[in-house]
C-alpha positions as a Python dict, from the first residue, in 0.01 Angstrom:
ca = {
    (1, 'X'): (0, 0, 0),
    (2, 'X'): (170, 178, -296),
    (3, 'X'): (325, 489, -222),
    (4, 'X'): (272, 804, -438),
    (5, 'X'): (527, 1041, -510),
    (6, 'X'): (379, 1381, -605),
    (7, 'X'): (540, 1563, -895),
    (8, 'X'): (487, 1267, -1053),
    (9, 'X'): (219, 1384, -1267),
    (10, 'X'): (308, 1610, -1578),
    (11, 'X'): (202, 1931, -1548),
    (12, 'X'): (10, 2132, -1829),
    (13, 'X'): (249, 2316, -2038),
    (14, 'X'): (100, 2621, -2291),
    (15, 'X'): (138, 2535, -2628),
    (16, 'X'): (266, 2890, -2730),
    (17, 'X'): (405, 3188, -2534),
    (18, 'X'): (113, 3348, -2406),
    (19, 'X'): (-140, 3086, -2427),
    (20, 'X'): (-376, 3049, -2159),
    (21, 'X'): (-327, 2632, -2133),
    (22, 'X'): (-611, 2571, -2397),
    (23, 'X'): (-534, 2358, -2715),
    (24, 'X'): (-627, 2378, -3063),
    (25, 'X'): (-893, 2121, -3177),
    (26, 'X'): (-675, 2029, -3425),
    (27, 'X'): (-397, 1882, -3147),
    (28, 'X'): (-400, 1581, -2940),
    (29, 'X'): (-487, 1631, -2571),
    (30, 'X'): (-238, 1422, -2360),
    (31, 'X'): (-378, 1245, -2089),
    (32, 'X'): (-206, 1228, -1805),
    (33, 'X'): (-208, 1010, -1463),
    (34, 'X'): (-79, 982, -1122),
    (35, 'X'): (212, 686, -1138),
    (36, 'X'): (180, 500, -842),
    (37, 'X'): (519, 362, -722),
    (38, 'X'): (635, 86, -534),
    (39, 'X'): (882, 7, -346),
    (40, 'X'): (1123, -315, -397),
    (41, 'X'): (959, -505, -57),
    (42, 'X'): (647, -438, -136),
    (43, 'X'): (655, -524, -535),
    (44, 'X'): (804, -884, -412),
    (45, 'X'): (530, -915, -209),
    (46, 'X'): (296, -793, -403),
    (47, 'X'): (437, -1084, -660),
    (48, 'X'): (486, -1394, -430),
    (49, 'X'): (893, -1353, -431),
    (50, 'X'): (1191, -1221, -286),
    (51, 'X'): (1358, -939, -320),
    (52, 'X'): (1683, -1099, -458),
    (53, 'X'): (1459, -1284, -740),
    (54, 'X'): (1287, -929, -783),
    (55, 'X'): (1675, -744, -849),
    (56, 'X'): (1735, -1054, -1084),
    (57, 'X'): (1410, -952, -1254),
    (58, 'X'): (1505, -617, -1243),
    (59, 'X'): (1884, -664, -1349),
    (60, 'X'): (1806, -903, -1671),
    (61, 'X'): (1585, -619, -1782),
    (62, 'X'): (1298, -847, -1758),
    (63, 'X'): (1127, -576, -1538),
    (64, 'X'): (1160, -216, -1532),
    (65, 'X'): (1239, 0, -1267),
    (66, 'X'): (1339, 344, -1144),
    (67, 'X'): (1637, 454, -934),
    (68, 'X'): (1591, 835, -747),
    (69, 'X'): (1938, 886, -612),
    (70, 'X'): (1976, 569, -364),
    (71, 'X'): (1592, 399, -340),
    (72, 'X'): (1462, 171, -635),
    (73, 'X'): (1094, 226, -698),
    (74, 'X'): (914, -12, -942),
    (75, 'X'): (561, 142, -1118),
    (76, 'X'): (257, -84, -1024),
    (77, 'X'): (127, -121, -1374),
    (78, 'X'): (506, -239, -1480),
    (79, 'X'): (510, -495, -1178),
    (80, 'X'): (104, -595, -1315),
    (81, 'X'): (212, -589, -1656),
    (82, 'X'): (525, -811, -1589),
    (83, 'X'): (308, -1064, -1389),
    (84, 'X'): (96, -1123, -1656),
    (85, 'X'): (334, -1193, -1930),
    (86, 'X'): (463, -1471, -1649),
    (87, 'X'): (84, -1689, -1732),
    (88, 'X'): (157, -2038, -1747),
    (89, 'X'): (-71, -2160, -2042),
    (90, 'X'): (-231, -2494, -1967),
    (91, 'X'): (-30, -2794, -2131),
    (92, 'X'): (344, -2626, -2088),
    (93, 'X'): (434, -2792, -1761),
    (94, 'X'): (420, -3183, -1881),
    (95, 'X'): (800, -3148, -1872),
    (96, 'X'): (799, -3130, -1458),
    (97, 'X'): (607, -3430, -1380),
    (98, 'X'): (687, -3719, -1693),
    (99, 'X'): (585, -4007, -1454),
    (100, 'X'): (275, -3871, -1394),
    (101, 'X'): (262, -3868, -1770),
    (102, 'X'): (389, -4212, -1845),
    (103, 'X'): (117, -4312, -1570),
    (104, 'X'): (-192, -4169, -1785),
    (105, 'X'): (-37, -4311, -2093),
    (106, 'X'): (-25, -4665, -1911),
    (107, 'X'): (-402, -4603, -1807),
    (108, 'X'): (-474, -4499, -2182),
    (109, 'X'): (-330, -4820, -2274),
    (110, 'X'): (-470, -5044, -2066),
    (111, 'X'): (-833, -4908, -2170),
    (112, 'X'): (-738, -4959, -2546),
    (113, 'X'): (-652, -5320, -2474),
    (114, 'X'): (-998, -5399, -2265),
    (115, 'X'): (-1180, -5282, -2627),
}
């Protein structure tokens, strides 16, 4: 599964020298959470791909990614966030099959012509 690195969490910092952690009503309470991280093998195959389309991904700056001295790590919301931005919306792929196309426009045709 994913990997966690710990540390990876912000810690609480006092707002003023002295202070025991607690904030002010009046200031916004940051919300931290635990980053889950994954590594390059198992975001391809978390996405259907290979690793070489995952660095092209990666190296267009179409996906984001993290490098801690020599290993790559990839954050799984980044890798879930990238994957749906990639949603084919219905009607888009007509340009991959036009036969099939010219086919149901033939068909459409034909039907006119029996009225």
């Amino acid at each position: 599964m994913a990997e966690r690195l710990r540390g990876a969490m912000m810690p609480e910092v006092p707002t003023e020298a002295g202070d025991d952690g607690a904030t002010s009503e009046d200031e916004p309470q940051a919300a931290y959470e635990e980053i889950i991280w994954l590594s390059t093998l198992k975001a391809a195959n978390r996405m259907g791909i290979t690793t070489r389309t995952l660095y092209r991904f990666i190296d267009r700056g179409d996906l984001p990614a993290y490098r801690f001295g020599r290993v790559i790590r990839l954050r799984l919301s980044d890798v879930d966030r990238f994957v749906e931005q990639c949603k084919v919306e219905p009607g888009s792929l007509e340009h991959l099959y036009p036969e099939a196309r010219l086919t149901e426009l033939d068909d459409d045709l034909e039907t006119v012509d029996d009225d």
